Short mmCIF file of C-alpha atoms and ligand atoms in Angstrom, two decimals:
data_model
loop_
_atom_site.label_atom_id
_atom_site.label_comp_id
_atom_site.label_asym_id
_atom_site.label_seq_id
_atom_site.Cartn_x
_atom_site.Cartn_y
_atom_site.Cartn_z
CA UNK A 1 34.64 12.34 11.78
CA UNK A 2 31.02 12.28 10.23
CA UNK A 3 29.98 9.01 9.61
CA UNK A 4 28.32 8.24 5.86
CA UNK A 5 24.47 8.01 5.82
CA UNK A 6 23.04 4.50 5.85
CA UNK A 7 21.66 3.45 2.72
CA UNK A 8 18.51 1.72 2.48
CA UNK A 9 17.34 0.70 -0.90
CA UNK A 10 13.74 -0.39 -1.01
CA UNK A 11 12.80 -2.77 -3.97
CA UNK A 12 8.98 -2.76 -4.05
CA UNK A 13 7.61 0.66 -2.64
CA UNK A 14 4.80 0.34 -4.87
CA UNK A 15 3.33 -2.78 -2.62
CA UNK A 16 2.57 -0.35 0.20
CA UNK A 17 -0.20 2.08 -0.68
CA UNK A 18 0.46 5.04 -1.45
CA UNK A 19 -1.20 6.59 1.14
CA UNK A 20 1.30 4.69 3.79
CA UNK A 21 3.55 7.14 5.36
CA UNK A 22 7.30 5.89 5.76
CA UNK A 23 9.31 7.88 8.71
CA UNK A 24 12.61 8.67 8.27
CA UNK A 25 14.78 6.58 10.76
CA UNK A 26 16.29 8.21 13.74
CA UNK A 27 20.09 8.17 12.34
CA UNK A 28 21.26 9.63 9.16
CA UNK A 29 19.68 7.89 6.03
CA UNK A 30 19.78 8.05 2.23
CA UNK A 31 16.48 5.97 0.86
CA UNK A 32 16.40 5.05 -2.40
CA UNK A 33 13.10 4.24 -3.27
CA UNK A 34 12.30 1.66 -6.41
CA UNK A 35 8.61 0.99 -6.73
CA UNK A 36 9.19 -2.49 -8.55
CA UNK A 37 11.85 -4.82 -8.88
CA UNK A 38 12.07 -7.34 -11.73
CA UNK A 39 14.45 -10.41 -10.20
CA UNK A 40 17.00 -9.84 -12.82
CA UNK A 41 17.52 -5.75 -11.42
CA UNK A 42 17.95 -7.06 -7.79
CA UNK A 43 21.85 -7.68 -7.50
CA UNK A 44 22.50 -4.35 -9.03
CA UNK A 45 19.88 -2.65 -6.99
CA UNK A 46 21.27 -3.97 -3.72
CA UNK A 47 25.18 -3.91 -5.32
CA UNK A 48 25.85 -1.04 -2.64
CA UNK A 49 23.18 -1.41 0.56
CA UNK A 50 23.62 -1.43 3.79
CA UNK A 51 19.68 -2.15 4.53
CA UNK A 52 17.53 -3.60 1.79
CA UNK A 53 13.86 -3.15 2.03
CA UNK A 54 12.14 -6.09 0.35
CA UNK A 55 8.03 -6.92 0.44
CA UNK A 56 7.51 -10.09 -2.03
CA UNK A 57 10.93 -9.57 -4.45
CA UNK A 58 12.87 -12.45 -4.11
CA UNK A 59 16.30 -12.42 -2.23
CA UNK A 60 19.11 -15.36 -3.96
CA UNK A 61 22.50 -16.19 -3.48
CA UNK A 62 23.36 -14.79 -6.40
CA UNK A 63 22.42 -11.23 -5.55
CA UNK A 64 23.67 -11.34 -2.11
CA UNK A 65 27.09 -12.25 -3.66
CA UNK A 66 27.08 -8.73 -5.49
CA UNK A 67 26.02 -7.05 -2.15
CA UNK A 68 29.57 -6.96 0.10
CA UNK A 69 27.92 -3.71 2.15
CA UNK A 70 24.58 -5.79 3.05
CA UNK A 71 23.81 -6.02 6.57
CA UNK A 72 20.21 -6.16 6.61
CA UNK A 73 16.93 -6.82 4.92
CA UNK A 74 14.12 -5.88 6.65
CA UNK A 75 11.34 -8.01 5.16
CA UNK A 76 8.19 -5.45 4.33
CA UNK A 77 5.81 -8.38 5.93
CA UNK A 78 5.05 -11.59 8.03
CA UNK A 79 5.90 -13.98 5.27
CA UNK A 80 9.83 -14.32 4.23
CA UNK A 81 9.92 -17.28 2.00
CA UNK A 82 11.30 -15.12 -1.22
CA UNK A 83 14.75 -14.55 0.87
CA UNK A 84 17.59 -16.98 0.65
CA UNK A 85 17.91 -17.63 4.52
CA UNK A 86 20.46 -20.22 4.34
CA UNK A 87 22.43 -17.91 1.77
CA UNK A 88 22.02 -14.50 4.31
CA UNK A 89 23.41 -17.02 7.28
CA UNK A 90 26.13 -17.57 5.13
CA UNK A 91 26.92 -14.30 4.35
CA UNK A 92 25.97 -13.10 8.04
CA UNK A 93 22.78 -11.09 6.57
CA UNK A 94 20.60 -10.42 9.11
CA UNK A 95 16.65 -10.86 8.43
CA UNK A 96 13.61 -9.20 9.80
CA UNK A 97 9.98 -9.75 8.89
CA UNK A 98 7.24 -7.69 10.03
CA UNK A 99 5.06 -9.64 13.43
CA UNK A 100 1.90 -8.92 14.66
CA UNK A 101 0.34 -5.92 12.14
CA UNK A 102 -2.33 -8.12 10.47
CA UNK A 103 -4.41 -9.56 13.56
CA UNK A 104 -7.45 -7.54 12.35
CA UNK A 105 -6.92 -7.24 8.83
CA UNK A 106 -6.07 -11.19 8.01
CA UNK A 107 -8.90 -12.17 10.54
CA UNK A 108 -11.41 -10.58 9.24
CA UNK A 109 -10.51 -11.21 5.87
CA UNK A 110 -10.91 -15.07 6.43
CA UNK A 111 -13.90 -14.52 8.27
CA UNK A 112 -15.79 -12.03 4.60
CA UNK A 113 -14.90 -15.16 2.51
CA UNK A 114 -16.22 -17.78 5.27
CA UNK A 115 -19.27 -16.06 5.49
CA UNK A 116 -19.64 -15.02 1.91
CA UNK A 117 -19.19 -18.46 0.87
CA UNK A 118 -21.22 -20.50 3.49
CA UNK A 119 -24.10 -18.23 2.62
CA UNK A 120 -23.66 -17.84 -1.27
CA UNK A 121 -23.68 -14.77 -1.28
CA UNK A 122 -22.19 -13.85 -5.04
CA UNK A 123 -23.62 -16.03 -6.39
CA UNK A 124 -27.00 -14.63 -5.18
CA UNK A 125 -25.59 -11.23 -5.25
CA UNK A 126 -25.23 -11.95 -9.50
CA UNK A 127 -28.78 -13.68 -9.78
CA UNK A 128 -30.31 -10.87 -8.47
CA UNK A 129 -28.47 -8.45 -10.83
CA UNK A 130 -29.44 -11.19 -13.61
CA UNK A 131 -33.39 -10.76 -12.89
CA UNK A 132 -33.73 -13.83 -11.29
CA UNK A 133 -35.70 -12.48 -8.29
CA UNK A 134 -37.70 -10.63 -10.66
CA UNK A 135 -38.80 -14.27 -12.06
CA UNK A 136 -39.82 -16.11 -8.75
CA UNK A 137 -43.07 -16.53 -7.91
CA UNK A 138 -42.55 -16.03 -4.09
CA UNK A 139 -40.68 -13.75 -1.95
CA UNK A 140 -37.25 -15.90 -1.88
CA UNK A 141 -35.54 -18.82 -3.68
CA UNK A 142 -33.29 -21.16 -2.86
CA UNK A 143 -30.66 -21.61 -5.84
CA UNK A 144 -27.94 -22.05 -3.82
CA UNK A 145 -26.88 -23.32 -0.88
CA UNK A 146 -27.20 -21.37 2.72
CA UNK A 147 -25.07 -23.01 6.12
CA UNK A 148 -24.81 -21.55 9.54
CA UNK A 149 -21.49 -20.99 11.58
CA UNK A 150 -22.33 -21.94 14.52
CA UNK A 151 -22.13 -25.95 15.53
CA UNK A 152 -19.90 -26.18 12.46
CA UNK A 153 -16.09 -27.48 13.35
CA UNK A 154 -13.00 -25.23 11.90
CA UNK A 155 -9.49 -26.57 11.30
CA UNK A 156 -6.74 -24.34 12.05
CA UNK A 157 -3.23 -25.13 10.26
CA UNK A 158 -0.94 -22.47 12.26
CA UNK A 159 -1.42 -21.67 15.58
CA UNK A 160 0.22 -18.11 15.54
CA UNK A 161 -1.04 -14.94 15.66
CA UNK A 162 -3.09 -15.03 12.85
CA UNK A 163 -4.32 -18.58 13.42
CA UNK A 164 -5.35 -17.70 16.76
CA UNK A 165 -6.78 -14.55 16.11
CA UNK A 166 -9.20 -16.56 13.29
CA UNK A 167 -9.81 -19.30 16.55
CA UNK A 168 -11.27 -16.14 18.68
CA UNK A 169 -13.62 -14.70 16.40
CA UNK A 170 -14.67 -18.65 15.23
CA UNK A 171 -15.17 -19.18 18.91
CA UNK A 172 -17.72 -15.78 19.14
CA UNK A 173 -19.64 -17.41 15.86
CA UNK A 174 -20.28 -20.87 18.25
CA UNK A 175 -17.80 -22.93 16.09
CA UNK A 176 -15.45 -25.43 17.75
CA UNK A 177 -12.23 -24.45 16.75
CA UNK A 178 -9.59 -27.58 16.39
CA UNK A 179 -6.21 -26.35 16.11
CA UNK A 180 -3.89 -28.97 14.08
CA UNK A 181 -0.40 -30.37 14.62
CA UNK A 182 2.23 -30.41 12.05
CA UNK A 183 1.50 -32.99 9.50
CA UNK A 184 3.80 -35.56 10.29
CA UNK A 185 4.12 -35.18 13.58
CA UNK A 186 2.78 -36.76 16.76
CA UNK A 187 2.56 -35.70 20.16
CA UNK A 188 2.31 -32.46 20.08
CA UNK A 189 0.49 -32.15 22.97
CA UNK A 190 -3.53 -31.83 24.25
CA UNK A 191 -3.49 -28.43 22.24
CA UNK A 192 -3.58 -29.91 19.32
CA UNK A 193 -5.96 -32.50 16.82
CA UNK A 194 -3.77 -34.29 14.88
CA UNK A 195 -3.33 -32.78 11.14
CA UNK A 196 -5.15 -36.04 9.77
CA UNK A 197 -8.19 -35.57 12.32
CA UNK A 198 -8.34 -32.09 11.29
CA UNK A 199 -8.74 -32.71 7.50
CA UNK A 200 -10.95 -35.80 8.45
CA UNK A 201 -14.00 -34.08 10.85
CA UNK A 202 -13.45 -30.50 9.58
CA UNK A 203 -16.29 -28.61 8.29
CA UNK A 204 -14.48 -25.49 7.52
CA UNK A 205 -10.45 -25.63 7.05
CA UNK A 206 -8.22 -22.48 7.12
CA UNK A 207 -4.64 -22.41 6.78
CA UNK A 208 -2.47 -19.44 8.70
CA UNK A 209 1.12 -21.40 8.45
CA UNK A 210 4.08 -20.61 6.64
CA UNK A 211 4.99 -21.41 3.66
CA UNK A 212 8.65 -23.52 3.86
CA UNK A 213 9.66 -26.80 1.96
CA UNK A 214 8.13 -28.87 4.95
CA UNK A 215 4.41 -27.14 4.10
CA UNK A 216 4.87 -26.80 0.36
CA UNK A 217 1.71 -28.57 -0.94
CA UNK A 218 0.64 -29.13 2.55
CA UNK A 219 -2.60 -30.12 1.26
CA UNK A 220 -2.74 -32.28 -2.03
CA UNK A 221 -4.59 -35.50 -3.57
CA UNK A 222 -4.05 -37.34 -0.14
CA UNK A 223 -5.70 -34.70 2.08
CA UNK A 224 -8.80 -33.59 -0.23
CA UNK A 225 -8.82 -37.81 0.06
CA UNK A 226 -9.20 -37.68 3.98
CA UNK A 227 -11.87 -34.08 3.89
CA UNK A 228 -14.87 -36.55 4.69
CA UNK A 229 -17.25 -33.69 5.53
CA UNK A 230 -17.00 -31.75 1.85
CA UNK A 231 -15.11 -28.66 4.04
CA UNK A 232 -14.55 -25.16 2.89
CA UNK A 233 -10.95 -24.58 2.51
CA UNK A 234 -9.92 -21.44 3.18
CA UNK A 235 -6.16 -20.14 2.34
CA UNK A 236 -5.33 -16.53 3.24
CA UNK A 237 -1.64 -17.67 3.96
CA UNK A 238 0.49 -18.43 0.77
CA UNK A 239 0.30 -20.05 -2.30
CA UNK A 240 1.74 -23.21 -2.58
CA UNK A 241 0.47 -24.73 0.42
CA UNK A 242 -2.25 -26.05 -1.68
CA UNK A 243 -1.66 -27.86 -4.74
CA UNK A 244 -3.62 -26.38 -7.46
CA UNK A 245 -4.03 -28.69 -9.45
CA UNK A 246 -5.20 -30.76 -6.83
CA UNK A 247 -7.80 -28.08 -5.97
CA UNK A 248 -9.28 -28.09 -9.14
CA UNK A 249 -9.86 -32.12 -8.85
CA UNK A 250 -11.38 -31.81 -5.32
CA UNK A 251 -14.16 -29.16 -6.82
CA UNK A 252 -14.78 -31.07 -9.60
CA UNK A 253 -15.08 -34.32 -7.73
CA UNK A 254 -17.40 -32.23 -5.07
CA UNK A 255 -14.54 -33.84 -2.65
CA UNK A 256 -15.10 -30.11 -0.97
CA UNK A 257 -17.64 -27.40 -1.11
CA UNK A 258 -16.00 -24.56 -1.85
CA UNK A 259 -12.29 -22.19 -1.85
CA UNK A 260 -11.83 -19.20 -0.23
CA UNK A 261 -8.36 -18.06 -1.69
CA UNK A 262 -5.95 -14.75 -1.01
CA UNK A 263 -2.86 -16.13 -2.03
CA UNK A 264 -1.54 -17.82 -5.11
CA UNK A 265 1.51 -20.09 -6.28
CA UNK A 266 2.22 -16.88 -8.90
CA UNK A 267 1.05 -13.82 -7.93
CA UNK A 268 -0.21 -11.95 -10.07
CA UNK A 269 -1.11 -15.38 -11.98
CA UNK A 270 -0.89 -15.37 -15.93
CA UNK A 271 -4.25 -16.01 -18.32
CA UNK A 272 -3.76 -19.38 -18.11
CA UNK A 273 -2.58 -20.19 -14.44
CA UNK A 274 -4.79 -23.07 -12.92
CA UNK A 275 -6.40 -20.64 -10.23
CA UNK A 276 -7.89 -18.32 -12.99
CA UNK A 277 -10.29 -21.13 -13.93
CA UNK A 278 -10.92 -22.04 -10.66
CA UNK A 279 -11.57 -18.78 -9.19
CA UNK A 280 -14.61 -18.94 -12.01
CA UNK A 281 -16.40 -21.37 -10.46
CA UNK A 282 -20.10 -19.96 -8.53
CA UNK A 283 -18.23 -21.75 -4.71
CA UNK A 284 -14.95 -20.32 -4.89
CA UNK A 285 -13.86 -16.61 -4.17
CA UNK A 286 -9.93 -15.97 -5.19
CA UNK A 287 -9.14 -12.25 -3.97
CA UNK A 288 -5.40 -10.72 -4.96
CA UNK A 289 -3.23 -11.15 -1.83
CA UNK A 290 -5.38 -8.13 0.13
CA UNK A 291 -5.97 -9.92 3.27
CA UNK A 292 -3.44 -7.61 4.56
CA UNK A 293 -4.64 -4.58 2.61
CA UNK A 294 -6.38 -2.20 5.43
CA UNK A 295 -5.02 0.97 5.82
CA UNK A 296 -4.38 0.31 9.38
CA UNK A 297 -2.68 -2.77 9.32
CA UNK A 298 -0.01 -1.12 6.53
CA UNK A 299 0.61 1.52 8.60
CA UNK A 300 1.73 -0.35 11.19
CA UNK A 301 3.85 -2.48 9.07
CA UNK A 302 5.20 0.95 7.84
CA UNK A 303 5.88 2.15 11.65
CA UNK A 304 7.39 -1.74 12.56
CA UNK A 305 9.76 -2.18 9.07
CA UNK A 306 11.68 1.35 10.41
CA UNK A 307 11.54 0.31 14.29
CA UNK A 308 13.14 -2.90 13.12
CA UNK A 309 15.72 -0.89 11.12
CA UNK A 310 16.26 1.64 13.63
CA UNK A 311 16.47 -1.31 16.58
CA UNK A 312 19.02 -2.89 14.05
CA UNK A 313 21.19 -0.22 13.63
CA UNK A 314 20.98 0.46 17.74
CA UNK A 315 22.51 -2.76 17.96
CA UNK A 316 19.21 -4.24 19.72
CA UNK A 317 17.85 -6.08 16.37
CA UNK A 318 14.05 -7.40 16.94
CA UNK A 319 12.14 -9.38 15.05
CA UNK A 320 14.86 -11.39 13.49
CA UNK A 321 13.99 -14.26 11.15
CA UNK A 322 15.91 -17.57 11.01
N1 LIG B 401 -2.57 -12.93 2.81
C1 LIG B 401 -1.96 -12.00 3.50
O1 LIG B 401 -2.18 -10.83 3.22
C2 LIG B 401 -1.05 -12.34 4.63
C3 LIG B 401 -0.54 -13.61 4.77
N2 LIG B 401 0.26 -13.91 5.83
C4 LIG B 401 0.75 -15.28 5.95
O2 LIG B 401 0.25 -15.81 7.15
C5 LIG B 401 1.25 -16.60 7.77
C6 LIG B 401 1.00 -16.65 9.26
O3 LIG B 401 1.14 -15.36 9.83
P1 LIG B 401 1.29 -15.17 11.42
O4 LIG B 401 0.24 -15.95 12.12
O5 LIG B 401 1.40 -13.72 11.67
O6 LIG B 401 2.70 -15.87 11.67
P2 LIG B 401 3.24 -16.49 13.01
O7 LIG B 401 4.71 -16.63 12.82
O8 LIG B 401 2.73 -15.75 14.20
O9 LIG B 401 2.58 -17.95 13.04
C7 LIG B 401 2.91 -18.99 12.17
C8 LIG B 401 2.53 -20.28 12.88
O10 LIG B 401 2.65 -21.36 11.97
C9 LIG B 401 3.08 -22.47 12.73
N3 LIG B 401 3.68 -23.48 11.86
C10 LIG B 401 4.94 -23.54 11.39
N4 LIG B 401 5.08 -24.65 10.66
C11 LIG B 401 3.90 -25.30 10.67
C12 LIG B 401 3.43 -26.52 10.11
N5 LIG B 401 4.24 -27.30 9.40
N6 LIG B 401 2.15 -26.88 10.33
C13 LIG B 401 1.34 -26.10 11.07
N7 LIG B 401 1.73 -24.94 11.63
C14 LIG B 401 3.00 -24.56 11.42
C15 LIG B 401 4.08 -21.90 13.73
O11 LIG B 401 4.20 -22.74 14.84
C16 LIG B 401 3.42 -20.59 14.09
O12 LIG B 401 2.61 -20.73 15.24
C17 LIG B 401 2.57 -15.89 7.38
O13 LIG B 401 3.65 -16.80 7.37
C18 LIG B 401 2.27 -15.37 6.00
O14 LIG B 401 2.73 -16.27 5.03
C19 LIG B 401 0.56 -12.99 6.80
C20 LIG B 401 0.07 -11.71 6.70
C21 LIG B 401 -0.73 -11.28 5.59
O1 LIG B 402 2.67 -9.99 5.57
C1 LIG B 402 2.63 -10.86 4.68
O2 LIG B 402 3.17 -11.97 4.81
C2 LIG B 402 1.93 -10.59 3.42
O3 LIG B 402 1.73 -11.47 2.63
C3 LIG B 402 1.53 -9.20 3.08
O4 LIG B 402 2.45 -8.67 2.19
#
């Protein structure tokens, strides 16, 4: 007896490039290919899956109820916090997330706003293109400010793969790199500053953790409070680990010296979302969740979301989420 092909429905093709080449898995497949999702398409989307191929469209209880077939959804990235987890359990979903594509990509990402920031360079960039070189009297000016890496402490919040891959090339730029325990908790060992230390003595903080009701405004009134050396804060992990609102008040108050931001709480955020008037200001830099964004980094997502279909399927599933 021929078996019926596996179907894979995949809500948000359109968030990998279209230049990203998708295999077809090794066992007989029918992909249905949506390039967006609105939330309220979802449960009829998935109403017959087997596999459901999600990148940022959000997973709920309500939609896995209309999915009886559902076995799977392969996550199209590191970050799963649109999926129901406790709801997939329930249901005996299984959940995979992409691990490992983005050491380059996120990295160096982090590393184009750090620099771009601690040396002005917009802001400089749009003087120049507004004639005010033309106007000084010498060969340079000094409208803004201009800080070296090296000497200068960085906080890391999240200690995996990305976090440590941002600690290497920190360590190359003669930074010392302080990597910070869960707020809250003590004792986690020599390895780690304790989360208050870090947002005390930190010159430069970054976050690389994920986003999950524990880090949800992970940094609010009370940190930007403790930040005693006017940091950069740098988020290239998700929105909502920073309280926006909060953020504006810090830059106003000068409490820190600048944002670097990848990541918002609504992505893409409306004409009047908090981070629209922040991202204004001449010391922040808000780019639209493309840390990930190299070509090679979403190729090998591409290659990892059908190995971790494929190993699924085999009965060997890898990269499982829980
Ligand atoms: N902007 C972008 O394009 C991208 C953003 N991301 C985000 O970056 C995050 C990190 O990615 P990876 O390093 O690959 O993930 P990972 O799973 O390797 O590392 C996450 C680390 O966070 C730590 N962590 C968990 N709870 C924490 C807490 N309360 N405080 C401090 N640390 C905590 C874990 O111990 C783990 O070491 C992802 O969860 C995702 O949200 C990932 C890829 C691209
Ligand atoms: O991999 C991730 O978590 C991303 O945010 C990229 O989509």
């Amino acid at each position: 007896m021929t078996q019926a092909p596996v179907r894979i429905v995949f809500l948000d093709r359109a968030t990998l490039s279209p230049e990203t080449k998708l295999r077809q898995p090794a066992f007989a497949a029918q992909i249905v290919e949506h390039q967006q999702t609105d939330p309220d398409q979802v449960a009829a989307r998935i109403a017959d899956a087997d596999v459901v191929i999600t990148n940022k469209v959000p997973i709920n209880a309500e939609a896995l109820a209309a999915a009886p077939k559902l076995k799977l959804i392969a996550v199209a990235a590191t970050g799963y916090d649109r999926i129901d987890l406790a709801a997939c359990r329930e249901q005996g979903v299984t959940v995979s997330n992409i691990q490992g594509y983005a050491g380059n990509t996120v990295p160096e990402h982090t590393f184009a706003l750090l620099l771009a920031l601690q040396r002005s360079i917009v802001p400089y960039r749009q003087s120049v293109i507004d004639g005010r070189w033309a106007e000084a009297n010498q060969f340079c000016y000094f409208d803004y400010p201009i800080a070296d890496l090296s000497g200068k402490v960085l906080g890391i919040v999240g200690d995996g793969a990305l976090g440590k891959a941002v600690g290497k090339i920190a360590e190359a730029f003669g930074m010392r790199v302080l990597f910070s325990g869960y707020k809250g908790v003590e004792g986690m060992g020599p390895l780690y500053t304790p989360f208050e230390e870090v947002m005390r003595c930190s010159d430069i903080i970054t976050l690389h953790c994920p986003l999950m009701p524990s880090t949800r405004n992970l940094i609010s009134d009370t940190e930007f409070d403790m930040m005693e050396r006017r940091p950069l804060l740098l988020n290239t992990a998700r929105g909502g680990l920073v309280d926006e609102e909060a953020l504006e008040r810090a830059l106003e108050g000068g409490r820190i010296s600048g944002a670097g931001f990848d990541v918002v709480t609504t992505e893409p955020p409306g004409a009047d979302h908090v981070m629209r008037r922040i991202a204004k200001r001449s010391n922040v830099i808000l780019t639209p969740h493309v840390a990930w964004a190299s070509q090679e980094a979403i190729q090998t997502l591409a290659d990892q979301l059908i190995d971790n279909i494929e190993a699924f399927l085999n009965d060997a599933p890898q990269n499982v989420v829980s």
